[in-house]
mmCIF file of C-alpha atoms in Angstrom:
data_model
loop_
_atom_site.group_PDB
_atom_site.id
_atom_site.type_symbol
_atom_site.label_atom_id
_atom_site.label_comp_id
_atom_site.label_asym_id
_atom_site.label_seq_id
_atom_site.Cartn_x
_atom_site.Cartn_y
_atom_site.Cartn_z
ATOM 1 C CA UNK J 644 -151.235 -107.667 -15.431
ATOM 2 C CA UNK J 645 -154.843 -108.894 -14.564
ATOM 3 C CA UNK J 646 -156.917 -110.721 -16.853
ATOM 4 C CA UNK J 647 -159.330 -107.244 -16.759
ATOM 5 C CA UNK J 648 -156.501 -104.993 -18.351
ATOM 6 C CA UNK J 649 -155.190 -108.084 -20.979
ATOM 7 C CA UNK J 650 -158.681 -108.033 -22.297
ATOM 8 C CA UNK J 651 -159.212 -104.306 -22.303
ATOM 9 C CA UNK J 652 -155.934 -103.399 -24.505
ATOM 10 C CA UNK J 653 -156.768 -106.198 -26.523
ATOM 11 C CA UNK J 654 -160.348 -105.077 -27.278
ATOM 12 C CA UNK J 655 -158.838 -101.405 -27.835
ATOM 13 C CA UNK J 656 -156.305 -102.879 -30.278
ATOM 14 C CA UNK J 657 -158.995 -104.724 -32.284
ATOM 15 C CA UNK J 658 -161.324 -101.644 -32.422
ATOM 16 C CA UNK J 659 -158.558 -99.115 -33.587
ATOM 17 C CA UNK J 660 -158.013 -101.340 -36.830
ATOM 18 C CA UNK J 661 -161.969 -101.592 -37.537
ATOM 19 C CA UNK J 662 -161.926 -99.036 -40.008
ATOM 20 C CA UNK J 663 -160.367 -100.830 -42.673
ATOM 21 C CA UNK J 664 -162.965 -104.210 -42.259
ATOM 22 C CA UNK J 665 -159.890 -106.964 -41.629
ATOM 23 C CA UNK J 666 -160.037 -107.910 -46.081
ATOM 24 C CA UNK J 667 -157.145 -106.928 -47.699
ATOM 25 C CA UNK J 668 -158.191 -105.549 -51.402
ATOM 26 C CA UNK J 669 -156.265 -107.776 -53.137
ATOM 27 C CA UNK J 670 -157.446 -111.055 -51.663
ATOM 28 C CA UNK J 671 -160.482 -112.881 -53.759
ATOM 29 C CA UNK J 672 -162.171 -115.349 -51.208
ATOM 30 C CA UNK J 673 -163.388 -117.818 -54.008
ATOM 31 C CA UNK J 674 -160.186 -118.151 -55.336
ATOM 32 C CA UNK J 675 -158.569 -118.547 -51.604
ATOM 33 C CA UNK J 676 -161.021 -120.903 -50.947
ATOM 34 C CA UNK J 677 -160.631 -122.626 -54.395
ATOM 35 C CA UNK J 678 -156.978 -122.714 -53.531
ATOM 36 C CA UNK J 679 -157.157 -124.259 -50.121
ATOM 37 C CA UNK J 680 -159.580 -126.958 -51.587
ATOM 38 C CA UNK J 681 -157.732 -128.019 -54.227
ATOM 39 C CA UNK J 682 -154.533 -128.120 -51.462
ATOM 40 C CA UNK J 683 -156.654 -129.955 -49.590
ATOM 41 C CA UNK J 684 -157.897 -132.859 -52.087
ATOM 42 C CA UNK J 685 -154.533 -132.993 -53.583
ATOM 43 C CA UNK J 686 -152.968 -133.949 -50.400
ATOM 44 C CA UNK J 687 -156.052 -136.409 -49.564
ATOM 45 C CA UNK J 688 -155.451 -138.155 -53.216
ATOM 46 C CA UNK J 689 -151.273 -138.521 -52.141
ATOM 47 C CA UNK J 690 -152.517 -139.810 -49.066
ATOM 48 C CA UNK J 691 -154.781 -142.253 -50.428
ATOM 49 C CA UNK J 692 -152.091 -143.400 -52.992
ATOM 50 C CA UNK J 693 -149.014 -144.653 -50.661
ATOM 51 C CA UNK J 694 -151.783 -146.265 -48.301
ATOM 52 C CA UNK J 695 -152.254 -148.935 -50.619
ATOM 53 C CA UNK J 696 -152.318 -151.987 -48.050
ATOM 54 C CA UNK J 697 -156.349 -150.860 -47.502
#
């Protein structure tokens, strides 16, 4: 396969699923978001705890 025809059936993949916009319904981005912070700082505050010779 050429690099041409990899990019064309990949382009025609990603247009056949436009109609639905990629978001599933039941996925809230603030609360994804919220999640992944929180994830995020709680890991940073374990981190910060059992590197105590700073």
């Amino acid at each position: 396969m050429s690099l041409y025809s990899t990019a064309t059936n990949l382009v025609t993949v990603a247009s056949e699923g436009g109609e639905h916009g990629g978001n599933h319904e039941s996925l809230n981005a603030y609360l994804t978001g919220g999640g992944a912070l929180f994830a995020l700082l709680l890991m940073l505050w374990i981190t910060t705890r059992f590197n105590r010779d700073r």
